[in-house]
Short mmCIF file of C-alpha atoms and ligand atoms in Angstrom, two decimals:
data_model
loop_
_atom_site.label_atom_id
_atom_site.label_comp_id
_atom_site.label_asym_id
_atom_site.label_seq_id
_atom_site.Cartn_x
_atom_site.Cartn_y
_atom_site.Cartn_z
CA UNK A 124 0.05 47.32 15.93
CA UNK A 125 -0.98 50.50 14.62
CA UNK A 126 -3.94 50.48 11.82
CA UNK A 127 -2.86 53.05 9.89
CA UNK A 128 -3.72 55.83 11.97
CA UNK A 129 -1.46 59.49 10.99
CA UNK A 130 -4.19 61.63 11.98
CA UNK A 131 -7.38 62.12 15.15
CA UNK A 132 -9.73 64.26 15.68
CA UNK A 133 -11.20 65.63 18.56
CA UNK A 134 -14.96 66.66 19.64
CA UNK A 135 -16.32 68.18 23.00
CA UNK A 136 -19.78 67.99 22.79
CA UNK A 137 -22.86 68.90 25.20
CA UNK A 138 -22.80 70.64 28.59
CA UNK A 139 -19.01 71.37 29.68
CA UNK A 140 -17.62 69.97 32.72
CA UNK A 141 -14.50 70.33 34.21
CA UNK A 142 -11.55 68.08 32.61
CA UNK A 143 -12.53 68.24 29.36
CA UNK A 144 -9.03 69.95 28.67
CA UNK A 145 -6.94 67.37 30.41
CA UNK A 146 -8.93 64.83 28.44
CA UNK A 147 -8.06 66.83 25.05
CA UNK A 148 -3.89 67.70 26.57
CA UNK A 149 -3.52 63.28 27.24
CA UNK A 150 -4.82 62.35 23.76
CA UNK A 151 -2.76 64.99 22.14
CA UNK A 152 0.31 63.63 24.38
CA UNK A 153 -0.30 60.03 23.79
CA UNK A 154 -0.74 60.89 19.83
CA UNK A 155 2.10 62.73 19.38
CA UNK A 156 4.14 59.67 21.00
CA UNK A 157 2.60 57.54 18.66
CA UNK A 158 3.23 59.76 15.57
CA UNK A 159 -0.28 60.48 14.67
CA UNK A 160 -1.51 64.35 14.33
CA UNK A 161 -4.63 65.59 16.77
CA UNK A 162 -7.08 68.20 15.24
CA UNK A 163 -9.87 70.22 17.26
CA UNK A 164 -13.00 70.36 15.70
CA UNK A 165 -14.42 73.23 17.47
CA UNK A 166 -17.92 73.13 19.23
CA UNK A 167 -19.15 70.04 18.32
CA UNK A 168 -19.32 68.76 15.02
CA UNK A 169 -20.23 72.22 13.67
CA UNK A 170 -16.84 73.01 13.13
CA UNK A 171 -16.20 70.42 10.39
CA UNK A 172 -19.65 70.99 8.37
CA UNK A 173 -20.63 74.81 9.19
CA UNK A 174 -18.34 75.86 7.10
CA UNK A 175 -20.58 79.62 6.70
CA UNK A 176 -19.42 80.00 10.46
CA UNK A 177 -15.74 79.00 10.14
CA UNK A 178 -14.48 80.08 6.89
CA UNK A 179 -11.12 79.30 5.99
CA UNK A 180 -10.70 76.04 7.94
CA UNK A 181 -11.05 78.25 11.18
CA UNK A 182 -13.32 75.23 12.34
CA UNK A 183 -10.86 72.46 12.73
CA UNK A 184 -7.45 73.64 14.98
CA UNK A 185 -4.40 71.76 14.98
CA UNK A 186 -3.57 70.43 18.85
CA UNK A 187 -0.16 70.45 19.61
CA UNK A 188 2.10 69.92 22.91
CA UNK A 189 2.43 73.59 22.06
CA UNK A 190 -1.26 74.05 22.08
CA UNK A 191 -2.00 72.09 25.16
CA UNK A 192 0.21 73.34 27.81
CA UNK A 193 -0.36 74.14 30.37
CA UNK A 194 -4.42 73.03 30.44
CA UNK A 195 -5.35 70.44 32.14
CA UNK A 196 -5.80 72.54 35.61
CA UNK A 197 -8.74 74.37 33.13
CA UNK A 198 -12.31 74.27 33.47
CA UNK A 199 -13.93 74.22 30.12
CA UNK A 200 -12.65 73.31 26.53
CA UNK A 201 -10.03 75.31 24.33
CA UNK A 202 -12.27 73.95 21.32
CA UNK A 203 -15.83 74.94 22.35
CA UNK A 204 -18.67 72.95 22.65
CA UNK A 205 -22.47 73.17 22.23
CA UNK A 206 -25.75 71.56 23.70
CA UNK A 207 -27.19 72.29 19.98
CA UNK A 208 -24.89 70.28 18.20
CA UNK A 209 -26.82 67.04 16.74
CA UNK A 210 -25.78 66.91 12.87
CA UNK A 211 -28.71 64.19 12.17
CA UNK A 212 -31.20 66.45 13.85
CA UNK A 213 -29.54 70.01 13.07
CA UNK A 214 -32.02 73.04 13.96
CA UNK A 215 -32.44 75.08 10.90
CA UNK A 216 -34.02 78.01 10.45
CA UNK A 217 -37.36 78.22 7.49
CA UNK A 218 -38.49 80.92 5.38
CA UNK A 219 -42.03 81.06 7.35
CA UNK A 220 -39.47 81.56 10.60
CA UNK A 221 -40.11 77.74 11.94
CA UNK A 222 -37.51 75.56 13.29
CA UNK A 223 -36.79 72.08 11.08
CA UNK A 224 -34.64 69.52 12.41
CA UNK A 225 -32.22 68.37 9.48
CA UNK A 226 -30.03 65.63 8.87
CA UNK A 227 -26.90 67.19 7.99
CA UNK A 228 -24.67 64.15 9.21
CA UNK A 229 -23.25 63.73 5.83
CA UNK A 230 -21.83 66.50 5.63
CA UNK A 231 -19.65 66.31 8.48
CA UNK A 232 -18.53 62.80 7.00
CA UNK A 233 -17.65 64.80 4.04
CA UNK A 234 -15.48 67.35 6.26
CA UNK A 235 -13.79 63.62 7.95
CA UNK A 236 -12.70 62.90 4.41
CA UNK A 237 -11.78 66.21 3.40
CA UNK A 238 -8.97 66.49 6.57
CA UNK A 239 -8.12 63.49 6.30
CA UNK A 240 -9.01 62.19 9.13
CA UNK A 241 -8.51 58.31 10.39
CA UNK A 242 -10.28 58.58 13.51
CA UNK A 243 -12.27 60.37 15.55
CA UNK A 244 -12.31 60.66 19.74
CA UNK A 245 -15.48 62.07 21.11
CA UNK A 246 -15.68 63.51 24.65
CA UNK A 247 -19.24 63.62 25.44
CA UNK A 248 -22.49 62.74 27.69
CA UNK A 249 -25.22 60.21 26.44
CA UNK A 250 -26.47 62.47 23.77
CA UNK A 251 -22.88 63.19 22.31
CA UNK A 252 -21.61 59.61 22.55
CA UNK A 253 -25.20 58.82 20.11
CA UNK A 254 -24.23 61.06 18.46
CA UNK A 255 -20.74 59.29 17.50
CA UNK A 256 -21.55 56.30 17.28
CA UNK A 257 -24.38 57.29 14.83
CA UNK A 258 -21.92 59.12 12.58
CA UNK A 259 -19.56 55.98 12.89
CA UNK A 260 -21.78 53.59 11.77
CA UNK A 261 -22.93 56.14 8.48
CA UNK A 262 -19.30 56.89 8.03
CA UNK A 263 -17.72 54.08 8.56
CA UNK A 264 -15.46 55.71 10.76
CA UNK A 265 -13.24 54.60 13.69
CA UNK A 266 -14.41 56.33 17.09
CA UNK A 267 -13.37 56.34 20.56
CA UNK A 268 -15.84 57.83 23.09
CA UNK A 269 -14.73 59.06 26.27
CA UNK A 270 -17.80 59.39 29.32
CA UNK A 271 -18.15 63.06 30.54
CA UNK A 272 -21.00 65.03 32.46
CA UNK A 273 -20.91 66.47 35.72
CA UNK A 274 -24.09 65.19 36.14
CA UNK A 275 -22.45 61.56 36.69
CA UNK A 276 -25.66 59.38 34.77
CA UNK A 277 -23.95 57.25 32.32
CA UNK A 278 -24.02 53.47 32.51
CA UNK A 279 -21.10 51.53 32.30
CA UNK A 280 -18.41 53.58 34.06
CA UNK A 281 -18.08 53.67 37.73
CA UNK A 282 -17.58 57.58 37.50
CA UNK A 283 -17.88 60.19 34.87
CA UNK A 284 -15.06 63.54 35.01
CA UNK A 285 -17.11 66.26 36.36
CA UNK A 286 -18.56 64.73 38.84
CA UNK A 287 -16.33 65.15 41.73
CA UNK A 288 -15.75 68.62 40.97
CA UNK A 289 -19.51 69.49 40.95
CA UNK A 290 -19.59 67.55 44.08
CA UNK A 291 -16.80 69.38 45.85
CA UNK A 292 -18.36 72.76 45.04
CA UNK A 293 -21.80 71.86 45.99
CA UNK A 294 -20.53 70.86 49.00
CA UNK A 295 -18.59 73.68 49.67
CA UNK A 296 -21.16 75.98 48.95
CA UNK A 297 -23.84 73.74 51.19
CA UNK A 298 -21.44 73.88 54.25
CA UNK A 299 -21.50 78.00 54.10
CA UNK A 300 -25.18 77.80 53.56
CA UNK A 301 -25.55 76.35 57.11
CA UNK A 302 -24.08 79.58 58.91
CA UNK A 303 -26.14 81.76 56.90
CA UNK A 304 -29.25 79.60 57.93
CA UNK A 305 -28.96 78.73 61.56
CA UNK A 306 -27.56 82.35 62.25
CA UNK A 307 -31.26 83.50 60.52
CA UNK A 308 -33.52 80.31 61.88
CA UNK A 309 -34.15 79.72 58.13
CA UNK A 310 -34.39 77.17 55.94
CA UNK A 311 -32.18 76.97 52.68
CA UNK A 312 -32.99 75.30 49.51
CA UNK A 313 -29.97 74.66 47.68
CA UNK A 314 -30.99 73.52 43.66
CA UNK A 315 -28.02 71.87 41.87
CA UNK A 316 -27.64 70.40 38.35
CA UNK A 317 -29.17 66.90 37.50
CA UNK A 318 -31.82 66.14 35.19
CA UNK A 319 -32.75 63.02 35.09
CA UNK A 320 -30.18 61.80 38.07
CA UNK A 321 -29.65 62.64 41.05
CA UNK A 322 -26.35 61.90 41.84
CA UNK A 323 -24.77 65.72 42.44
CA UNK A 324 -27.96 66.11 45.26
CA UNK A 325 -27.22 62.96 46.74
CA UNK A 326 -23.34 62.85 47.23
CA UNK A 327 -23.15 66.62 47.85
CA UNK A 328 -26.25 66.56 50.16
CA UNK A 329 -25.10 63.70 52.41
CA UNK A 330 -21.38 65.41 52.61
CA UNK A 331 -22.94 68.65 53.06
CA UNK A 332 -25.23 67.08 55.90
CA UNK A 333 -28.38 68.81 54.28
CA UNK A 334 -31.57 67.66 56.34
CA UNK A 335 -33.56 66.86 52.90
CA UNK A 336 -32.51 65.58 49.81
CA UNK A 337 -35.01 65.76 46.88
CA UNK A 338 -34.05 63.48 43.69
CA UNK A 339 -35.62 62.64 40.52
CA UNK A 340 -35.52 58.95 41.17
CA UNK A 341 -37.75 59.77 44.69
CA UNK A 342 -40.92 61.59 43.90
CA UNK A 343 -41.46 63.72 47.02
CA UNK A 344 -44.19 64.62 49.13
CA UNK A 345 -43.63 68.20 50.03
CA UNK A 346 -46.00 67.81 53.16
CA UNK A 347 -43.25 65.06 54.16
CA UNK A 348 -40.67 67.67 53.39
CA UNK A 349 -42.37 70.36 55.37
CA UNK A 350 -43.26 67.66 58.52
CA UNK A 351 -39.05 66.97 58.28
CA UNK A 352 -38.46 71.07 59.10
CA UNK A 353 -41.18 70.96 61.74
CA UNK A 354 -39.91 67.80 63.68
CA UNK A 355 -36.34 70.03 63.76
CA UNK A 356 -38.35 73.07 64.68
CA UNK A 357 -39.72 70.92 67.63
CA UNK A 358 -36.25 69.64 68.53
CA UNK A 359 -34.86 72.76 68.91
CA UNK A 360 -33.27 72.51 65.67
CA UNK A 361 -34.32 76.20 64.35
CA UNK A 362 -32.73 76.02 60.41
CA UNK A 363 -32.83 73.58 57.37
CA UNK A 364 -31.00 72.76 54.72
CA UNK A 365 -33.12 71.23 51.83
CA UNK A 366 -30.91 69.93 48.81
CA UNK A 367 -32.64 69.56 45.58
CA UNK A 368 -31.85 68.02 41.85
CA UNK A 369 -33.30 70.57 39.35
CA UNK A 370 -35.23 67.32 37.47
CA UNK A 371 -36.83 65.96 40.93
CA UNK A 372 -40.93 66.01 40.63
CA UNK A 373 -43.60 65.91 43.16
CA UNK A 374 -45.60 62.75 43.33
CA UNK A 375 -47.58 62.93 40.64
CA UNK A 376 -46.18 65.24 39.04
CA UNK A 377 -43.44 66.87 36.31
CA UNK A 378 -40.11 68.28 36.51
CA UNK A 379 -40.15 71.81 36.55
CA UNK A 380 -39.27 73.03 32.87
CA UNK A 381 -38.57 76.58 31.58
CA UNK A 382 -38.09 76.42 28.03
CA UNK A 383 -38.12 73.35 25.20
CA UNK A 384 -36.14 74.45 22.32
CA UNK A 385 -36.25 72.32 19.00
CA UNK A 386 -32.68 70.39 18.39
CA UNK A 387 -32.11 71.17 22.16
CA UNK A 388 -33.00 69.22 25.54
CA UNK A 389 -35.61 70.92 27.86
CA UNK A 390 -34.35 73.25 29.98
CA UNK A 391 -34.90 72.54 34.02
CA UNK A 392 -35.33 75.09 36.10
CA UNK A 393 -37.82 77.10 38.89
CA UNK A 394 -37.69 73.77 41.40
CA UNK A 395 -35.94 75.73 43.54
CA UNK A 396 -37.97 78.52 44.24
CA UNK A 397 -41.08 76.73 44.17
CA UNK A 398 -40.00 74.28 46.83
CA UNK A 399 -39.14 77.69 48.81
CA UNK A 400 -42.36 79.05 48.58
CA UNK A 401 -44.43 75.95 49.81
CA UNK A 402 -41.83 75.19 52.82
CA UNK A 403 -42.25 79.19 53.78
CA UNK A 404 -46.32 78.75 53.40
CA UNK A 405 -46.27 75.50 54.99
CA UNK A 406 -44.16 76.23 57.92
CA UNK A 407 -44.08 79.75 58.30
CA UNK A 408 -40.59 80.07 58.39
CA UNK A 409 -38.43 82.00 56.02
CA UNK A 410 -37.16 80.37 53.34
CA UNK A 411 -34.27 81.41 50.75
CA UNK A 412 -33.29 79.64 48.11
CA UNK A 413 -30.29 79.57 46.36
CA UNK A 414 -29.09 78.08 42.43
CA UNK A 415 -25.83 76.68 41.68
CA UNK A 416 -26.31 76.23 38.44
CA UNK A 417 -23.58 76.12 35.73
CA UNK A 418 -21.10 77.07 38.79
CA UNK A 419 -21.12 73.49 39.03
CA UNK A 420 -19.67 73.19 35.12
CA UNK A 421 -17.28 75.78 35.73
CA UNK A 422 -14.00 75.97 37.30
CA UNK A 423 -10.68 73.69 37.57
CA UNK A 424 -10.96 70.18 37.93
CA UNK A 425 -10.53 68.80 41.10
CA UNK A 426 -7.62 66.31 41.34
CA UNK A 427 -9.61 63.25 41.10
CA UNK A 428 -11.03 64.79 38.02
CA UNK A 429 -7.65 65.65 36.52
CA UNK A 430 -6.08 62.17 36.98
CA UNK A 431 -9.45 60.20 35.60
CA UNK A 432 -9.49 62.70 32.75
CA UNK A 433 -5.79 61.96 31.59
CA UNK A 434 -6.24 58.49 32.45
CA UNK A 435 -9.45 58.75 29.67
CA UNK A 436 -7.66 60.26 27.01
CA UNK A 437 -4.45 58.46 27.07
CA UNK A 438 -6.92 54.77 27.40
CA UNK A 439 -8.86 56.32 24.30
CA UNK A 440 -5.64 56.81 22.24
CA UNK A 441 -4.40 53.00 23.41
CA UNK A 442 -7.54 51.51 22.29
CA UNK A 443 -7.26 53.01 18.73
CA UNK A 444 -3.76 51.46 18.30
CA UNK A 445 -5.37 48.17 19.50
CA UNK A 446 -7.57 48.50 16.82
CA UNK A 447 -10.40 49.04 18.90
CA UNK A 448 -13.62 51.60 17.22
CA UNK A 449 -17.15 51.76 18.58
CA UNK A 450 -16.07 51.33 22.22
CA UNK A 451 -16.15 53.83 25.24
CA UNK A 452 -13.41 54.14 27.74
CA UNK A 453 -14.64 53.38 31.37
CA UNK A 454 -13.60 53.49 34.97
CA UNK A 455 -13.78 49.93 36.38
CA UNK A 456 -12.00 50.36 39.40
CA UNK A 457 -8.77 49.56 39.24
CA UNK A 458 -8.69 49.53 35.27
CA UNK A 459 -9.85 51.87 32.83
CA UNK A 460 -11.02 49.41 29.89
CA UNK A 461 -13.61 49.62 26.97
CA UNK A 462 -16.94 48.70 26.57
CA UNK A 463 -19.48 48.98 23.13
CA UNK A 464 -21.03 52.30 22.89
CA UNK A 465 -24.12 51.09 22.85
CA UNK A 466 -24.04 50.22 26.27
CA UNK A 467 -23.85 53.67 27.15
CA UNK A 468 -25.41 55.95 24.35
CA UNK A 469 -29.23 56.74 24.39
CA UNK A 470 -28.89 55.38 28.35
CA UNK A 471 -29.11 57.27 31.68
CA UNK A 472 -27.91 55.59 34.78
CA UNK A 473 -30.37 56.56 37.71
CA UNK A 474 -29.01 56.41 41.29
CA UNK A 475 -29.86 53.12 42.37
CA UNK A 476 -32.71 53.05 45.62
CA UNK A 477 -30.85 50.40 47.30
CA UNK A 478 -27.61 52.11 47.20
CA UNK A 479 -25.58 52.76 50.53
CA UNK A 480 -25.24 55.98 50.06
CA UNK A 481 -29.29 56.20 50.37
CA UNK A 482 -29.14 53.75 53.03
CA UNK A 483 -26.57 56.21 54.81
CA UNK A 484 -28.63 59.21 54.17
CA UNK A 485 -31.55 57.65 56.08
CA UNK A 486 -29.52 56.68 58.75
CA UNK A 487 -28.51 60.16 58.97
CA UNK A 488 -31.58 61.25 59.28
CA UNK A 489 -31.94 62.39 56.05
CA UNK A 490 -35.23 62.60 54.51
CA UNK A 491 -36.12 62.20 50.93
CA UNK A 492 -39.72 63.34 51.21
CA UNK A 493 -41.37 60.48 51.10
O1 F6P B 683 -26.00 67.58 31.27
C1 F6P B 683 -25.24 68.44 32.04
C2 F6P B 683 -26.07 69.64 32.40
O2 F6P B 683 -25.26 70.43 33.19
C3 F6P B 683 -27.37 69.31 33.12
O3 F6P B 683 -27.16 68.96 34.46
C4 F6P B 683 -28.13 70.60 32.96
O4 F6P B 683 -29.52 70.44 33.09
C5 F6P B 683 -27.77 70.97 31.54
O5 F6P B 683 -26.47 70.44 31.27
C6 F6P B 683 -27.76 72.48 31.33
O6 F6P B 683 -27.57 72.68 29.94
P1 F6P B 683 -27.26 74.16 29.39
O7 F6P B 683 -25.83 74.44 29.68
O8 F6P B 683 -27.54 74.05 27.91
O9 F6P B 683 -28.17 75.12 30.11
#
């Protein structure tokens, strides 16, 4: 039994990642079966309480069948999204030119009300999903959140959309790295996306049969790392590949971070290089390194993507005609089903060190620098 429902709205919040849009195309399908309206609120929440930036309504669009053909093969979002988008925390700007973090939340419960909106589905990582489920509780409103970052680190769901796609091309682009490097005798450090996991290093690294795998859950030991490319060296084995998460640390140390913005997460970055430099001074053999970056957000889903990302949106719309609010749609192999948000917001699930894809790695040969 329906509860009421005539109208949803959509978010897309934090770093993009491909199958957002077939996310945002199955909700609008499954709606429209169901009668109810879908509206966009674009990037974010800021389209629903910024209203400075979209005058006229320009921040909420209307989703139609019309509106969504023809996306779901489409990397980003058709509604925008942003990594700056916290409404209880919003950055604004003082007279003396400082940054002050402002709870504007209320205000985009005062936009809800003013569309008339009965519920709201929220495609988002950890950060978004708090997000949510904060403005639920304050607004009393009915939410659905639906799990997606490439970067693969949130409990409760097997797998997260983005994932596999960021996998595929970090594979891709690891597998042309080895011509490049045993055609030069050189070693390659490949730095991909993952901040506080290491999932992209570790699935693309063992497909990509890189020699090294550096994660943030391992603290390395760049000696050990250096030892790995000399023992090759010795067997004849003239390049490297060295695959590294952009959050991984040194024992003892910090991630490498290039900028902390108020009202946005630290930016990770430099790991790459650095690791280059100390491999080149440490073995004396050339050492490139290469970034993939936000290539990894980009692009069309992969299939797996596409199917778990209209499997998400159509479970999100189901659970708001069960009644359901406060709950997160989540793969659990064979079943997509529901579990609290607060399992998943404010949480980060770390590769585990006793997985088998570690224990695989090793008996690969793979080292993890320690
Ligand atoms: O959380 C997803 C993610 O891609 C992280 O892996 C990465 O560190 C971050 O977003 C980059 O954020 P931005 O797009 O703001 O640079």
């Amino acid at each position: 039994m329906a509860h009421e429902i005539r109208r949803i709205a959509v978010s897309t919040g934090g770093g993009d990642a491909p199958g957002l849009n077939a996310v945002i195309r199955a909700v609008v399908h499954a709606a429209n079966k169901r009668g109810w309206e879908v509206f966009g609120i674009r990037d974010g929440y800021n389209g629903i309480f910024l209203k400075e930036r979209y005058p006229n309504g320009t921040g909420i669009i209307p989703l139609t069948r019309e509106r969504v053909r023809g996306i779901t093969h489409l990397g980003g979002t058709i509604i925008g999204t942003t990594n700056r988008g916290n409404p209880f925390k919003y950055p604004m700007p003082q007279p003396d030119g400082t940054i002050k973090e402002t709870d504007r939340a209320d205000e985009v419960i005062a936009g809800f009300r003013e569309h008339g909106f009965d519920a709201l589905i929220a495609i988002g990582g950890d950060g978004s999903l708090s997000i949510a489920n904060d403005l639920a509780k304050r607004g009393n409103i009915r939410v659905i959140g639906v799990p997606k970052t490439i970067d693969n680190d949130l409990e409760g769901t097997v797998a997260t959309f983005g994932f596999d796609s960021a996998v595929s091309f970090a594979t891709e682009a690891i597998d042309r790295l080895h011509s490049t490097a045993e055609s030069h005798h050189r070693v390659m450090v490949v730095e991909v996306m993952g901040r506080t996991a290491g999932w992209i290093a570790l699935h693309a690294g063992v497909a990509g049969t890189a020699d090294v795998i550096l994660i943030p859950e391992i603290p390395y030991d760049i000696a050990i790392v250096a030892e790995k490319i000399n023992e090759r060296e010795r067997a004849g084995r003239h390049f490297s590949i060295i695959v590294v998460a952009e959050g991984a640390m040194p024992k003892g140390g910090t991630a490498s971070v290039i900028e902390k913005e108020l009202g946005k997460a630290e930016r990770f970055g430099g790991l790459g290089e650095k690791i280059a430099a100390q491999i080149q001074a440490l073995t004396n053999k050339e050492t490139r390194c290469v970034v993939l970056g936000h290539l990894l957000r980009g692009g069309s889903p992969s299939a797996f993507d596409r199917l778990l990302s209209l499997r998400f949106g159509a479970a999100a719309v189901r659970a708001l005609e069960e009644g359901q609010s406060g709950v997160v749609v989540v793969l659990d192999p064979p079943t997509v089903r529901y579990i609290p948000m607060e399992q998943v917001a404010h949480r980060v699930r770390h590769v585990p060190l006793d997985c088998d894809t570690i224990a695989t790695a090793k008996d690969l040969g793979i080292s993890f620098g320690i």
